[in-house]
């Protein structure tokens, strides 16, 4: 069945908090080295939110830029979806805080798909626009994830950074836009990447805090293997919708967790590394903000041009994975 409308990304925005933490700064906090971090992950530095900056504060300037670039005002937005796993609070949603800060008047909700959050939210927005229910949907990946990091745990604290990226998804007037999306999840692997406490399973208590259960935990090496496999599969799946092949991709925008993961994905897909947009060196892993900021930078720097086939792909806690195929 063909959808009544097409959907396209019509405006992008991004925001990175001011403070930069280099690998050399982290050498002073835990027993690690710039050399280990660079060679094992490709990360050189990351941005860190100020103590008084929450995820909705990071989302706001990114959203404002995306709305302006789409030629709209906040009043034109019909729905706000914020992808985040570092929300301002358990509730109200970060999307509601953002809605108030923007001065928008529309529905708003959060999406918890961890690092796959942005491509997941893009797929949901695509559905709303294609169905004709909404004209302009604002999608934001926003994370102040460093607030959930144990700065005594060198296996995680060197990896993450904060930031936000935003996209406006509107009715497309030509043949360009979002062609297909596919979403995946495997809840059986939930323990590989999680923040165990603070929810209804392990409510906050003195004991949960003493045991550091409010911090992000990750089985890095296990996740590495799954990441490579799921990203490869998600890319191949989404291409099938339009009978395209890997060689048709002009630019792959992947989740930025580790440079070595991206090299392995490039190898498995037989896609030249130059076709993969990489900024993990400057930002680390920003969870749901990673693909959003990478897309913004790829468009802004002219890496993505009109008519290009672009694939967004991510994986993360859940486990979740997602891909979007776009004709720019
Ligand atoms: O967005 C969510 C998705 N996240 C990911 O996809 C992350 C996927 N995983 C990874 O990127 C990698 O597994 C890591 C970067 C997390 C770890 O790299 P690794 O090459 O898999 O290292 P490892 O965990 O196997 O550790 C190797 C060694 C260990 O020492 P021993 O046991 O060999 O003596 C660690 O203790 O490196 C040690 N190590 C460190 N050394 C210096 C772990 N972290 C550090 C560190 N500095 N920060």
mmCIF file of C-alpha atoms and ligand atoms in Angstrom:
data_model
loop_
_atom_site.group_PDB
_atom_site.id
_atom_site.type_symbol
_atom_site.label_atom_id
_atom_site.label_comp_id
_atom_site.label_asym_id
_atom_site.label_seq_id
_atom_site.Cartn_x
_atom_site.Cartn_y
_atom_site.Cartn_z
ATOM 1 C CA UNK A 1 0.000 0.000 0.000
ATOM 2 C CA UNK A 2 1.463 3.393 -0.917
ATOM 3 C CA UNK A 3 1.380 6.070 1.763
ATOM 4 C CA UNK A 4 -0.639 9.201 0.959
ATOM 5 C CA UNK A 5 2.368 11.474 1.526
ATOM 6 C CA UNK A 6 6.168 11.403 1.387
ATOM 7 C CA UNK A 7 8.274 12.578 4.319
ATOM 8 C CA UNK A 8 11.596 14.404 4.197
ATOM 9 C CA UNK A 9 14.096 15.985 6.552
ATOM 10 C CA UNK A 10 13.696 19.706 5.877
ATOM 11 C CA UNK A 11 15.851 21.227 8.624
ATOM 12 C CA UNK A 12 18.727 20.132 10.857
ATOM 13 C CA UNK A 13 20.350 21.561 13.987
ATOM 14 C CA UNK A 14 22.962 20.596 16.553
ATOM 15 C CA UNK A 15 24.335 21.768 19.869
ATOM 16 C CA UNK A 16 27.392 20.693 21.815
ATOM 17 C CA UNK A 17 27.939 21.952 25.349
ATOM 18 C CA UNK A 18 30.916 24.297 25.772
ATOM 19 C CA UNK A 19 33.125 22.249 28.048
ATOM 20 C CA UNK A 20 35.550 19.897 26.279
ATOM 21 C CA UNK A 21 37.192 17.026 28.137
ATOM 22 C CA UNK A 22 40.270 15.667 26.361
ATOM 23 C CA UNK A 23 41.818 12.244 26.868
ATOM 24 C CA UNK A 24 44.636 14.029 28.724
ATOM 25 C CA UNK A 25 42.061 15.503 31.142
ATOM 26 C CA UNK A 26 40.685 11.984 31.768
ATOM 27 C CA UNK A 27 44.227 10.681 32.420
ATOM 28 C CA UNK A 28 44.064 12.846 35.555
ATOM 29 C CA UNK A 29 40.798 11.218 36.730
ATOM 30 C CA UNK A 30 41.301 7.451 36.156
ATOM 31 C CA UNK A 31 44.186 5.145 35.301
ATOM 32 C CA UNK A 32 44.115 5.386 31.512
ATOM 33 C CA UNK A 33 46.089 6.983 28.711
ATOM 34 C CA UNK A 34 45.412 9.066 25.641
ATOM 35 C CA UNK A 35 47.161 6.320 23.676
ATOM 36 C CA UNK A 36 44.840 3.539 24.954
ATOM 37 C CA UNK A 37 41.696 5.589 24.344
ATOM 38 C CA UNK A 38 42.768 6.677 20.863
ATOM 39 C CA UNK A 39 43.924 3.283 19.651
ATOM 40 C CA UNK A 40 41.046 1.263 21.199
ATOM 41 C CA UNK A 41 38.204 3.712 20.390
ATOM 42 C CA UNK A 42 39.376 6.545 18.106
ATOM 43 C CA UNK A 43 38.158 9.137 20.639
ATOM 44 C CA UNK A 44 40.320 12.209 21.346
ATOM 45 C CA UNK A 45 37.870 14.423 23.194
ATOM 46 C CA UNK A 46 34.206 14.798 24.131
ATOM 47 C CA UNK A 47 31.859 17.607 25.238
ATOM 48 C CA UNK A 48 30.386 17.573 28.733
ATOM 49 C CA UNK A 49 27.193 19.303 29.907
ATOM 50 C CA UNK A 50 27.519 21.904 32.675
ATOM 51 C CA UNK A 51 26.097 20.950 36.098
ATOM 52 C CA UNK A 52 23.016 23.084 35.438
ATOM 53 C CA UNK A 53 22.427 21.792 31.879
ATOM 54 C CA UNK A 54 19.891 18.997 31.427
ATOM 55 C CA UNK A 55 19.061 17.143 28.224
ATOM 56 C CA UNK A 56 16.244 19.567 27.335
ATOM 57 C CA UNK A 57 18.721 22.464 27.649
ATOM 58 C CA UNK A 58 20.982 20.755 25.104
ATOM 59 C CA UNK A 59 17.974 19.948 22.901
ATOM 60 C CA UNK A 60 16.694 23.556 22.802
ATOM 61 C CA UNK A 61 19.362 25.272 20.620
ATOM 62 C CA UNK A 62 19.545 22.208 18.334
ATOM 63 C CA UNK A 63 15.758 22.255 17.903
ATOM 64 C CA UNK A 64 15.641 26.022 17.320
ATOM 65 C CA UNK A 65 18.281 25.729 14.578
ATOM 66 C CA UNK A 66 16.471 22.823 12.890
ATOM 67 C CA UNK A 67 13.123 24.666 12.941
ATOM 68 C CA UNK A 68 14.745 27.829 11.520
ATOM 69 C CA UNK A 69 16.526 25.844 8.795
ATOM 70 C CA UNK A 70 13.206 24.242 7.866
ATOM 71 C CA UNK A 71 11.801 27.751 7.366
ATOM 72 C CA UNK A 72 9.300 27.247 10.197
ATOM 73 C CA UNK A 73 8.577 28.602 13.659
ATOM 74 C CA UNK A 74 7.929 26.598 16.822
ATOM 75 C CA UNK A 75 4.187 27.216 16.307
ATOM 76 C CA UNK A 76 4.314 25.193 13.059
ATOM 77 C CA UNK A 77 5.516 22.032 14.833
ATOM 78 C CA UNK A 78 2.739 19.434 15.197
ATOM 79 C CA UNK A 79 4.616 16.898 17.329
ATOM 80 C CA UNK A 80 7.882 16.684 19.285
ATOM 81 C CA UNK A 81 9.735 13.406 19.816
ATOM 82 C CA UNK A 82 12.841 13.456 21.991
ATOM 83 C CA UNK A 83 15.056 10.392 21.885
ATOM 84 C CA UNK A 84 16.995 10.199 25.138
ATOM 85 C CA UNK A 85 18.152 7.829 27.849
ATOM 86 C CA UNK A 86 19.366 10.674 30.038
ATOM 87 C CA UNK A 87 16.012 12.450 30.475
ATOM 88 C CA UNK A 88 15.564 15.544 32.619
ATOM 89 C CA UNK A 89 13.396 13.393 34.950
ATOM 90 C CA UNK A 90 11.618 10.028 34.844
ATOM 91 C CA UNK A 91 8.604 12.166 34.094
ATOM 92 C CA UNK A 92 7.474 14.625 32.814
ATOM 93 C CA UNK A 93 9.121 13.754 29.536
ATOM 94 C CA UNK A 94 12.090 15.737 28.262
ATOM 95 C CA UNK A 95 9.939 16.423 25.183
ATOM 96 C CA UNK A 96 7.444 18.277 27.403
ATOM 97 C CA UNK A 97 10.220 20.420 28.888
ATOM 98 C CA UNK A 98 11.475 21.126 25.380
ATOM 99 C CA UNK A 99 7.991 21.977 24.149
ATOM 100 C CA UNK A 100 7.629 24.619 26.899
ATOM 101 C CA UNK A 101 11.104 26.066 26.267
ATOM 102 C CA UNK A 102 10.404 26.299 22.516
ATOM 103 C CA UNK A 103 7.001 27.900 23.059
ATOM 104 C CA UNK A 104 5.439 25.180 20.902
ATOM 105 C CA UNK A 105 1.883 24.012 21.256
ATOM 106 C CA UNK A 106 1.664 20.359 20.234
ATOM 107 C CA UNK A 107 1.954 16.770 21.424
ATOM 108 C CA UNK A 108 5.305 15.714 22.878
ATOM 109 C CA UNK A 109 6.790 12.439 24.051
ATOM 110 C CA UNK A 110 10.125 10.730 24.703
ATOM 111 C CA UNK A 111 11.530 7.703 22.971
ATOM 112 C CA UNK A 112 13.761 5.318 24.916
ATOM 113 C CA UNK A 113 15.739 3.316 22.382
ATOM 114 C CA UNK A 114 19.179 4.229 23.757
ATOM 115 C CA UNK A 115 21.788 4.828 21.050
ATOM 116 C CA UNK A 116 19.288 3.820 18.335
ATOM 117 C CA UNK A 117 16.914 6.535 19.569
ATOM 118 C CA UNK A 118 17.361 9.014 16.722
ATOM 119 C CA UNK A 119 16.814 6.588 13.808
ATOM 120 C CA UNK A 120 13.932 5.049 15.802
ATOM 121 C CA UNK A 121 12.351 8.486 16.276
ATOM 122 C CA UNK A 122 12.925 9.405 12.624
ATOM 123 C CA UNK A 123 11.023 6.230 11.641
ATOM 124 C CA UNK A 124 8.126 7.130 13.958
ATOM 125 C CA UNK A 125 8.021 10.697 12.619
ATOM 126 C CA UNK A 126 8.145 9.332 9.081
ATOM 127 C CA UNK A 127 5.028 7.258 9.859
ATOM 128 C CA UNK A 128 3.108 10.234 11.256
ATOM 129 C CA UNK A 129 3.962 12.420 8.247
ATOM 130 C CA UNK A 130 3.396 9.739 5.601
ATOM 131 C CA UNK A 131 -0.005 8.900 7.063
ATOM 132 C CA UNK A 132 -1.041 12.541 6.756
ATOM 133 C CA UNK A 133 -1.720 12.881 10.494
ATOM 134 C CA UNK A 134 0.961 15.557 11.006
ATOM 135 C CA UNK A 135 2.751 17.959 8.670
ATOM 136 C CA UNK A 136 5.833 18.895 10.690
ATOM 137 C CA UNK A 137 7.405 16.648 13.319
ATOM 138 C CA UNK A 138 10.436 17.710 15.355
ATOM 139 C CA UNK A 139 12.794 14.864 16.246
ATOM 140 C CA UNK A 140 15.652 15.433 18.690
ATOM 141 C CA UNK A 141 18.391 13.148 19.979
ATOM 142 C CA UNK A 142 19.556 14.765 23.222
ATOM 143 C CA UNK A 143 21.818 13.333 25.881
ATOM 144 C CA UNK A 144 23.465 14.573 29.053
ATOM 145 C CA UNK A 145 24.662 10.982 29.428
ATOM 146 C CA UNK A 146 27.885 11.886 31.264
ATOM 147 C CA UNK A 147 25.691 12.565 34.325
ATOM 148 C CA UNK A 148 25.045 8.804 34.488
ATOM 149 C CA UNK A 149 28.698 7.813 34.152
ATOM 150 C CA UNK A 150 30.822 6.438 36.967
ATOM 151 C CA UNK A 151 33.942 8.599 36.748
ATOM 152 C CA UNK A 152 35.854 5.918 38.665
ATOM 153 C CA UNK A 153 35.154 3.274 36.004
ATOM 154 C CA UNK A 154 37.745 3.599 33.245
ATOM 155 C CA UNK A 155 35.994 1.012 31.086
ATOM 156 C CA UNK A 156 33.040 3.380 30.519
ATOM 157 C CA UNK A 157 33.991 6.951 31.508
ATOM 158 C CA UNK A 158 36.392 7.426 28.592
ATOM 159 C CA UNK A 159 33.723 6.564 26.010
ATOM 160 C CA UNK A 160 30.803 8.963 26.390
ATOM 161 C CA UNK A 161 30.007 12.607 25.678
ATOM 162 C CA UNK A 162 27.026 14.977 25.717
ATOM 163 C CA UNK A 163 25.217 16.778 22.889
ATOM 164 C CA UNK A 164 22.052 17.132 20.867
ATOM 165 C CA UNK A 165 20.999 16.961 17.242
ATOM 166 C CA UNK A 166 17.598 17.789 15.777
ATOM 167 C CA UNK A 167 15.673 17.286 12.559
ATOM 168 C CA UNK A 168 12.356 18.588 11.273
ATOM 169 C CA UNK A 169 10.475 15.993 9.245
ATOM 170 C CA UNK A 170 7.812 17.406 6.971
ATOM 171 C CA UNK A 171 5.741 16.518 3.935
ATOM 172 C CA UNK A 172 8.028 16.211 0.946
ATOM 173 C CA UNK A 173 7.170 18.208 -2.144
ATOM 174 C CA UNK A 174 9.307 16.192 -4.565
ATOM 175 C CA UNK A 175 10.499 12.597 -4.819
ATOM 176 C CA UNK A 176 13.233 13.123 -2.220
ATOM 177 C CA UNK A 177 13.045 12.133 1.408
ATOM 178 C CA UNK A 178 12.685 9.130 3.683
ATOM 179 C CA UNK A 179 12.316 6.000 1.588
ATOM 180 C CA UNK A 180 12.276 3.295 4.256
ATOM 181 C CA UNK A 181 13.139 2.456 7.844
ATOM 182 C CA UNK A 182 13.574 -0.727 9.773
ATOM 183 C CA UNK A 183 13.642 -1.213 13.516
ATOM 184 C CA UNK A 184 14.905 -4.129 15.575
ATOM 185 C CA UNK A 185 15.235 -5.154 19.213
ATOM 186 C CA UNK A 186 16.347 -8.075 21.368
ATOM 187 C CA UNK A 187 15.239 -7.657 24.968
ATOM 188 C CA UNK A 188 16.971 -10.907 25.943
ATOM 189 C CA UNK A 189 20.269 -9.020 25.824
ATOM 190 C CA UNK A 190 19.132 -6.154 28.066
ATOM 191 C CA UNK A 191 21.937 -6.682 30.604
ATOM 192 C CA UNK A 192 24.702 -5.915 28.114
ATOM 193 C CA UNK A 193 24.085 -2.180 28.366
ATOM 194 C CA UNK A 194 21.924 -0.629 31.065
ATOM 195 C CA UNK A 195 21.457 1.761 33.963
ATOM 196 C CA UNK A 196 20.045 -0.769 36.430
ATOM 197 C CA UNK A 197 18.562 1.431 39.176
ATOM 198 C CA UNK A 198 16.245 4.415 39.390
ATOM 199 C CA UNK A 199 13.230 2.744 37.800
ATOM 200 C CA UNK A 200 10.502 0.509 39.253
ATOM 201 C CA UNK A 201 12.672 -2.643 39.117
ATOM 202 C CA UNK A 202 15.332 -1.205 41.437
ATOM 203 C CA UNK A 203 13.908 2.009 42.917
ATOM 204 C CA UNK A 204 16.378 4.521 44.331
ATOM 205 C CA UNK A 205 17.575 3.576 47.810
ATOM 206 C CA UNK A 206 20.664 4.105 49.920
ATOM 207 C CA UNK A 207 21.765 0.630 48.919
ATOM 208 C CA UNK A 208 21.301 1.194 45.177
ATOM 209 C CA UNK A 209 23.340 4.376 45.391
ATOM 210 C CA UNK A 210 26.032 2.709 47.540
ATOM 211 C CA UNK A 211 26.336 -0.052 44.933
ATOM 212 C CA UNK A 212 26.583 2.416 42.068
ATOM 213 C CA UNK A 213 23.522 0.983 40.326
ATOM 214 C CA UNK A 214 22.529 4.401 38.959
ATOM 215 C CA UNK A 215 25.536 4.406 36.693
ATOM 216 C CA UNK A 216 25.700 3.143 33.128
ATOM 217 C CA UNK A 217 27.064 -0.410 32.862
ATOM 218 C CA UNK A 218 28.294 -2.036 29.712
ATOM 219 C CA UNK A 219 29.772 -5.352 28.668
ATOM 220 C CA UNK A 220 31.987 -3.679 26.065
ATOM 221 C CA UNK A 221 33.596 -6.600 24.207
ATOM 222 C CA UNK A 222 30.275 -8.523 23.886
ATOM 223 C CA UNK A 223 28.547 -5.411 22.636
ATOM 224 C CA UNK A 224 31.308 -4.758 20.117
ATOM 225 C CA UNK A 225 30.603 -8.010 18.273
ATOM 226 C CA UNK A 226 26.817 -7.539 18.327
ATOM 227 C CA UNK A 227 27.185 -3.932 17.168
ATOM 228 C CA UNK A 228 29.122 -4.882 14.059
ATOM 229 C CA UNK A 229 26.709 -7.668 13.132
ATOM 230 C CA UNK A 230 23.465 -5.746 13.751
ATOM 231 C CA UNK A 231 24.625 -2.591 11.965
ATOM 232 C CA UNK A 232 25.626 -4.615 8.906
ATOM 233 C CA UNK A 233 22.272 -6.434 8.887
ATOM 234 C CA UNK A 234 20.219 -3.272 9.473
ATOM 235 C CA UNK A 235 21.893 -1.553 6.506
ATOM 236 C CA UNK A 236 21.334 -4.537 4.190
ATOM 237 C CA UNK A 237 17.668 -4.835 5.314
ATOM 238 C CA UNK A 238 16.773 -1.194 4.756
ATOM 239 C CA UNK A 239 18.342 -1.185 1.280
ATOM 240 C CA UNK A 240 16.146 -4.137 0.276
ATOM 241 C CA UNK A 241 12.998 -1.965 0.545
ATOM 242 C CA UNK A 242 14.108 -0.020 -2.536
ATOM 243 C CA UNK A 243 16.052 -2.806 -4.252
ATOM 244 C CA UNK A 244 19.289 -0.915 -3.670
ATOM 245 C CA UNK A 245 22.743 -2.347 -3.025
ATOM 246 C CA UNK A 246 25.519 -1.314 -0.647
ATOM 247 C CA UNK A 247 27.440 0.220 -3.543
ATOM 248 C CA UNK A 248 24.517 2.646 -4.111
ATOM 249 C CA UNK A 249 25.098 4.300 -0.713
ATOM 250 C CA UNK A 250 26.731 7.725 -1.012
ATOM 251 C CA UNK A 251 27.037 8.302 2.725
ATOM 252 C CA UNK A 252 26.538 6.065 5.752
ATOM 253 C CA UNK A 253 25.788 7.904 8.991
ATOM 254 C CA UNK A 254 26.396 5.376 11.754
ATOM 255 C CA UNK A 255 26.169 5.505 15.508
ATOM 256 C CA UNK A 256 29.542 6.682 16.783
ATOM 257 C CA UNK A 257 30.633 4.320 19.561
ATOM 258 C CA UNK A 258 34.066 3.215 18.428
ATOM 259 C CA UNK A 259 36.174 3.812 15.312
ATOM 260 C CA UNK A 260 37.110 0.120 15.242
ATOM 261 C CA UNK A 261 33.412 -0.860 15.083
ATOM 262 C CA UNK A 262 33.013 1.371 12.026
ATOM 263 C CA UNK A 263 36.090 -0.148 10.349
ATOM 264 C CA UNK A 264 34.630 -3.616 10.928
ATOM 265 C CA UNK A 265 31.224 -2.559 9.546
ATOM 266 C CA UNK A 266 32.927 -1.079 6.469
ATOM 267 C CA UNK A 267 34.795 -4.355 5.930
ATOM 268 C CA UNK A 268 31.710 -6.546 6.291
ATOM 269 C CA UNK A 269 29.648 -4.343 3.982
ATOM 270 C CA UNK A 270 32.585 -3.929 1.592
ATOM 271 C CA UNK A 271 31.885 -0.198 1.752
ATOM 272 C CA UNK A 272 34.903 2.150 1.522
ATOM 273 C CA UNK A 273 35.565 3.764 4.923
ATOM 274 C CA UNK A 274 35.528 7.170 3.166
ATOM 275 C CA UNK A 275 31.786 6.715 2.604
ATOM 276 C CA UNK A 276 31.206 6.475 6.369
ATOM 277 C CA UNK A 277 30.868 9.780 8.199
ATOM 278 C CA UNK A 278 32.951 9.644 11.380
ATOM 279 C CA UNK A 279 33.164 12.219 14.178
ATOM 280 C CA UNK A 280 33.664 9.927 17.187
ATOM 281 C CA UNK A 281 37.144 11.445 17.618
ATOM 282 C CA UNK A 282 35.612 14.816 18.626
ATOM 283 C CA UNK A 283 32.511 13.779 20.541
ATOM 284 C CA UNK A 284 32.807 10.202 21.792
ATOM 285 C CA UNK A 285 29.596 8.218 22.081
ATOM 286 C CA UNK A 286 26.648 10.622 22.583
ATOM 287 C CA UNK A 287 24.045 7.843 22.545
ATOM 288 C CA UNK A 288 20.931 9.047 20.687
ATOM 289 C CA UNK A 289 22.607 12.363 19.775
ATOM 290 C CA UNK A 290 25.425 10.682 17.816
ATOM 291 C CA UNK A 291 23.644 9.964 14.533
ATOM 292 C CA UNK A 292 21.744 13.262 14.742
ATOM 293 C CA UNK A 293 24.903 15.359 15.112
ATOM 294 C CA UNK A 294 26.750 13.301 12.482
ATOM 295 C CA UNK A 295 23.934 13.844 9.949
ATOM 296 C CA UNK A 296 23.941 17.577 10.715
ATOM 297 C CA UNK A 297 27.714 17.830 10.175
ATOM 298 C CA UNK A 298 27.688 15.708 7.007
ATOM 299 C CA UNK A 299 25.056 17.988 5.443
ATOM 300 C CA UNK A 300 26.630 21.222 6.702
ATOM 301 C CA UNK A 301 30.098 20.338 5.380
ATOM 302 C CA UNK A 302 28.731 19.320 1.958
ATOM 303 C CA UNK A 303 29.562 15.624 2.364
ATOM 304 C CA UNK A 304 25.885 14.886 1.623
ATOM 305 C CA UNK A 305 24.512 16.429 -1.565
ATOM 306 C CA UNK A 306 21.044 16.584 -3.077
ATOM 307 C CA UNK A 307 20.117 13.279 -4.694
ATOM 308 C CA UNK A 308 22.522 11.189 -2.556
ATOM 309 C CA UNK A 309 21.409 7.934 -0.985
ATOM 310 C CA UNK A 310 22.063 8.275 2.749
ATOM 311 C CA UNK A 311 21.651 5.548 5.354
ATOM 312 C CA UNK A 312 21.400 6.261 9.079
ATOM 313 C CA UNK A 313 22.182 3.231 11.225
ATOM 314 C CA UNK A 314 22.525 2.697 14.960
ATOM 315 C CA UNK A 315 22.486 0.075 17.688
ATOM 316 C CA UNK A 316 22.413 0.320 21.446
ATOM 317 C CA UNK A 317 20.893 -0.644 24.773
ATOM 318 C CA UNK A 318 17.773 -2.768 24.680
ATOM 319 C CA UNK A 319 19.280 -4.149 22.637
ATOM 320 C CA UNK A 320 17.939 -2.045 19.801
ATOM 321 C CA UNK A 321 19.003 -1.278 16.277
ATOM 322 C CA UNK A 322 17.539 0.820 13.479
ATOM 323 C CA UNK A 323 18.226 2.134 10.006
ATOM 324 C CA UNK A 324 16.674 4.806 7.788
ATOM 325 C CA UNK A 325 17.169 5.071 4.035
ATOM 326 C CA UNK A 326 16.981 8.603 2.678
ATOM 327 C CA UNK A 327 17.196 10.074 -0.795
ATOM 328 C CA UNK A 328 18.614 13.501 0.039
HETATM 329 O O1 LIG B 1 26.570 2.981 22.272
HETATM 330 C C1 LIG B 1 26.499 1.760 22.889
HETATM 331 C C2 LIG B 1 27.344 0.849 22.197
HETATM 332 N N1 LIG B 1 28.646 0.741 22.810
HETATM 333 C C3 LIG B 1 29.560 0.031 22.184
HETATM 334 O O2 LIG B 1 29.337 -0.436 21.105
HETATM 335 C C4 LIG B 1 30.861 -0.239 22.827
HETATM 336 C C5 LIG B 1 31.397 -1.489 22.239
HETATM 337 N N2 LIG B 1 32.650 -1.894 22.870
HETATM 338 C C6 LIG B 1 33.795 -1.223 22.668
HETATM 339 O O3 LIG B 1 33.858 -0.214 21.985
HETATM 340 C C7 LIG B 1 35.044 -1.815 23.276
HETATM 341 O O4 LIG B 1 34.769 -3.123 23.730
HETATM 342 C C8 LIG B 1 35.597 -0.974 24.454
HETATM 343 C C9 LIG B 1 36.201 0.321 23.924
HETATM 344 C C10 LIG B 1 34.526 -0.667 25.448
HETATM 345 C C11 LIG B 1 36.721 -1.737 25.148
HETATM 346 O O5 LIG B 1 37.729 -2.074 24.220
HETATM 347 P P1 LIG B 1 38.306 -3.556 24.157
HETATM 348 O O6 LIG B 1 39.355 -3.552 23.152
HETATM 349 O O7 LIG B 1 37.145 -4.475 23.935
HETATM 350 O O8 LIG B 1 38.960 -3.714 25.579
HETATM 351 P P2 LIG B 1 38.623 -4.706 26.773
HETATM 352 O O9 LIG B 1 37.379 -4.290 27.460
HETATM 353 O O10 LIG B 1 38.726 -6.118 26.259
HETATM 354 O O11 LIG B 1 39.866 -4.428 27.689
HETATM 355 C C12 LIG B 1 41.203 -4.700 27.267
HETATM 356 C C13 LIG B 1 42.139 -4.257 28.355
HETATM 357 C C14 LIG B 1 41.764 -4.781 29.741
HETATM 358 O O12 LIG B 1 42.976 -5.070 30.448
HETATM 359 P P3 LIG B 1 43.511 -6.579 30.563
HETATM 360 O O13 LIG B 1 42.414 -7.326 31.259
HETATM 361 O O14 LIG B 1 43.725 -7.028 29.141
HETATM 362 O O15 LIG B 1 44.755 -6.406 31.353
HETATM 363 C C15 LIG B 1 41.082 -3.601 30.400
HETATM 364 O O16 LIG B 1 41.197 -3.617 31.800
HETATM 365 O O17 LIG B 1 42.126 -2.823 28.473
HETATM 366 C C16 LIG B 1 41.850 -2.447 29.810
HETATM 367 N N3 LIG B 1 41.108 -1.203 29.805
HETATM 368 C C17 LIG B 1 41.700 0.000 29.824
HETATM 369 N N4 LIG B 1 43.005 0.367 29.876
HETATM 370 C C18 LIG B 1 43.265 1.679 29.861
HETATM 371 C C19 LIG B 1 39.759 -1.040 29.764
HETATM 372 N N5 LIG B 1 39.462 0.277 29.739
HETATM 373 C C20 LIG B 1 40.661 0.925 29.780
HETATM 374 C C21 LIG B 1 41.003 2.300 29.776
HETATM 375 N N6 LIG B 1 42.308 2.622 29.814
HETATM 376 N N7 LIG B 1 40.080 3.273 29.727
#
